[in-house]
Each structure stands twice: as structure tokens, then as C-alpha cells.
Amino acid sequence: MNKWQSWVIMGTAPILTLGAIVAVSVPSRANSVQITCKTNDSTPKVILSLAKNGTPKDYMMLNFLPKYFSAVNAVQNCQNTAKSLQAVYDTGSPKYLTADRLNDQPVVCAVERRGIGCNHYSAQVLFILKPVDNPSQALYEMLGSDFKQAQRSDTRTLSRTYTDTRPFWWPF
């Protein structure tokens, strides 16, 4: 190997190494978003806490209304849903909430994209509603204002409601 080749190798090796380090070092979002279940009032709520400029602010994601759940089921479903949604945020994978019927039961689940239902292999069921409940209506009524679409989807033109797990003003 001549001197010119060794200078090229010595010059490019650190650049390639630095590039690999930068590519692997992705900033973590897990510390800035926390999903919890708040049970300090009569209706449990899934709360998204977002740290903006070092100041945390809470946004209500889902409100476990008494018309859809018993008191015990509301707390348990709230806690399980918060845990599942935290995992969604921790992995950084965008998800949508949707309502569907699965095995003849009304459910709300997290899916990876619009157009797929709760029966898709990648769907994650968050909670089951009462058999008589309309799942799309229940999901719409349970959503917090920062996660709710401007108006309920028209069931004549769209079979399912899809709501992004990130609010419309999402800063990331």
C-alpha cells in the first residue's frame, strides 16, 4: 500500500465511524411523553403528559365513561390502556386508535395504519366494550378534545373511525 492509499484510509475511517455513531444515536422520546391513568375522580382518564420546554402539560386522551364501564372495569381498562399506549410511544411507532367488532364483541384497539381493523395480526386490543355498545360511537365519546376529529365519521361512507395516538399539534 502506498502513502496516498494509507492517507485516504486514515482520513475516511474516522469519518465513516462518526457517521455510524450519529446514525445509531437517535434521540429518545420516551422521557418527554408519559401516558398514565388518572383515577383521582369518579371517571378514570388516560392522560398524555408532554414536556414542552421542560414544562409538563397534561392532555386527556381517553375518558372511561360510566355508561360504557363498571367502576372496577373502568379503572382496570384505563390502567391497561395507559400501559399499552406508553409502549407505543416508547417504541416510536405511530399508531391509530380504532373501534371494531372482533369475535362479535365491540372493541377499541391500536393499529399501525388506517384501513386495517382490530382483526389484523398487528392490531393490539386495548379494551372490550359491552356487547350492546356501538364501538365507533363509544370511542368518539371517550376521546379527549385534542385527539377527537372535528366531527364523527359518517358510518355510511367510512366503516371505522381512525384517531391518531398523537394529537393534531404534535411537536415531534
Coordinates of C-alpha atoms in Angstrom, one line a residue:
M1 CA 0.0 0.0 0.0
N2 CA 1.4 3.4 -0.9
K3 CA 1.3 6.5 1.2
W4 CA -1.6 8.0 -0.7
Q5 CA -3.8 5.0 0.0
S6 CA -2.9 5.0 3.7
W7 CA -3.8 8.7 4.0
V8 CA -7.2 8.0 2.3
I9 CA -7.9 5.2 4.7
M10 CA -6.8 7.2 7.7
G11 CA -8.9 10.1 6.6
T12 CA -12.1 8.2 5.7
A13 CA -12.1 5.7 8.6
P14 CA -12.9 8.3 11.3
I15 CA -15.5 10.0 9.1
L16 CA -17.3 6.7 8.5
T17 CA -17.1 5.8 12.2
L18 CA -18.5 9.2 13.2
G19 CA -21.3 8.8 10.6
A20 CA -22.2 5.4 12.1
I21 CA -22.3 6.8 15.6
V22 CA -24.6 9.6 14.5
A23 CA -26.9 7.3 12.7
V24 CA -27.2 5.0 15.7
S25 CA -27.7 7.8 18.2
V26 CA -31.3 8.7 17.8
P27 CA -32.7 11.0 20.5
S28 CA -35.1 9.3 22.9
R29 CA -38.7 10.5 23.1
A30 CA -39.5 8.3 26.0
N31 CA -38.6 10.9 28.6
S32 CA -40.7 13.6 27.1
V33 CA -44.0 11.7 26.8
Q34 CA -45.7 9.8 29.7
I35 CA -49.0 8.0 29.5
T36 CA -50.8 7.4 32.8
C37 CA -54.2 6.5 34.1
K38 CA -55.6 9.1 36.5
T39 CA -58.2 7.8 38.9
N40 CA -58.5 10.7 41.3
D41 CA -62.1 11.5 40.2
S42 CA -65.1 9.3 39.5
T43 CA -64.2 8.8 35.9
P44 CA -60.7 7.3 35.1
K45 CA -58.8 9.0 32.3
V46 CA -55.8 8.1 30.2
I47 CA -53.6 11.2 30.3
L48 CA -50.7 12.1 28.0
S49 CA -48.1 14.3 29.7
L50 CA -45.9 16.1 27.3
A51 CA -42.8 18.0 28.4
K52 CA -42.5 21.2 26.2
N53 CA -39.6 23.4 27.0
G54 CA -39.1 21.5 30.3
T55 CA -42.7 22.2 31.5
P56 CA -45.0 19.2 31.5
K57 CA -48.6 19.7 30.3
D58 CA -51.4 17.1 30.6
Y59 CA -53.8 16.2 27.8
M60 CA -56.8 13.9 28.3
M61 CA -56.7 11.1 25.7
L62 CA -59.5 8.8 26.8
N63 CA -62.2 9.2 29.3
F64 CA -63.6 5.9 30.6
L65 CA -67.3 6.9 30.9
P66 CA -69.6 5.2 33.3
K67 CA -72.1 4.5 30.6
Y68 CA -69.6 2.1 29.0
F69 CA -67.9 0.5 32.0
S70 CA -68.5 -0.6 35.6
A71 CA -66.3 1.3 38.1
V72 CA -63.9 -1.7 38.5
N73 CA -63.7 -2.3 34.8
A74 CA -63.1 1.4 34.1
V75 CA -60.0 1.5 36.4
Q76 CA -58.6 -1.8 35.1
N77 CA -59.1 -0.9 31.4
C78 CA -57.7 2.6 32.0
Q79 CA -54.5 1.2 33.6
N80 CA -54.0 -1.4 30.9
T81 CA -54.7 1.1 28.1
A82 CA -52.2 3.6 29.6
K83 CA -49.5 0.9 29.8
S84 CA -50.1 -0.3 26.2
L85 CA -50.1 3.3 24.8
Q86 CA -46.9 4.1 26.7
A87 CA -45.3 1.1 25.0
V88 CA -46.5 2.6 21.6
Y89 CA -44.8 5.9 22.4
D90 CA -41.7 4.3 23.8
T91 CA -41.1 2.3 20.5
G92 CA -41.8 5.4 18.5
S93 CA -44.2 3.6 16.2
P94 CA -47.1 5.7 15.1
K95 CA -50.5 4.1 15.8
Y96 CA -54.1 4.8 15.4
L97 CA -57.0 4.1 17.7
T98 CA -60.0 2.4 16.0
A99 CA -63.2 0.7 17.1
D100 CA -64.4 -2.5 15.6
R101 CA -66.2 -5.8 16.2
L102 CA -63.9 -8.7 17.0
N103 CA -65.4 -12.2 17.6
D104 CA -68.8 -10.4 17.8
Q105 CA -67.6 -8.1 20.6
P106 CA -67.2 -4.4 20.3
V107 CA -63.5 -3.4 21.0
V108 CA -61.2 -0.5 20.8
C109 CA -57.7 -1.3 19.5
A110 CA -54.4 0.3 18.4
V111 CA -53.5 -0.4 14.7
E112 CA -50.4 0.7 12.8
R113 CA -52.2 2.4 9.9
R114 CA -55.6 3.5 8.6
G115 CA -57.5 0.9 6.7
I116 CA -56.9 -2.1 8.9
G117 CA -59.1 -3.4 11.6
C118 CA -58.8 -5.0 15.0
N119 CA -58.6 -8.4 13.5
H120 CA -55.2 -7.6 11.8
Y121 CA -52.2 -9.5 13.1
S122 CA -50.5 -6.3 14.2
A123 CA -53.6 -4.8 16.0
Q124 CA -53.5 -4.6 19.7
V125 CA -56.8 -4.7 21.5
L126 CA -56.9 -2.1 24.3
F127 CA -60.3 -2.8 25.8
I128 CA -63.7 -4.6 25.2
L129 CA -67.0 -2.7 25.5
K130 CA -70.4 -4.1 26.4
P131 CA -72.0 -6.3 23.7
V132 CA -74.8 -3.7 23.1
D133 CA -72.4 -0.7 22.6
N134 CA -71.6 0.8 19.3
P135 CA -67.8 0.8 19.3
S136 CA -67.3 3.8 17.0
Q137 CA -69.7 5.9 18.9
A138 CA -68.1 4.9 22.3
L139 CA -64.6 5.7 21.0
Y140 CA -65.7 9.1 19.7
E141 CA -67.4 10.0 23.0
M142 CA -64.4 8.8 25.1
L143 CA -61.8 10.7 23.2
G144 CA -60.3 13.9 24.6
S145 CA -60.7 17.1 22.6
D146 CA -57.1 17.1 21.4
F147 CA -57.5 13.6 19.9
K148 CA -61.0 13.9 18.6
Q149 CA -61.7 14.6 15.0
A150 CA -63.7 17.7 14.2
Q151 CA -66.8 15.6 13.6
R152 CA -67.7 12.0 14.0
S153 CA -67.1 9.9 10.9
D154 CA -70.2 9.1 8.8
T155 CA -70.9 5.4 9.0
R156 CA -72.4 5.4 5.5
T157 CA -69.0 6.4 4.0
L158 CA -66.4 5.1 6.4
S159 CA -66.6 1.8 8.2
R160 CA -64.3 2.7 11.0
T161 CA -63.1 5.8 12.9
Y162 CA -59.3 6.2 13.0
T163 CA -57.7 8.5 15.5
D164 CA -54.0 9.2 15.7
T165 CA -52.4 8.5 19.0
R166 CA -50.6 11.8 18.6
P167 CA -52.7 15.0 18.9
F168 CA -53.0 17.1 15.8
W169 CA -50.5 19.7 17.1
W170 CA -47.8 17.0 17.8
P171 CA -44.4 18.8 18.2
F172 CA -42.1 15.8 17.3

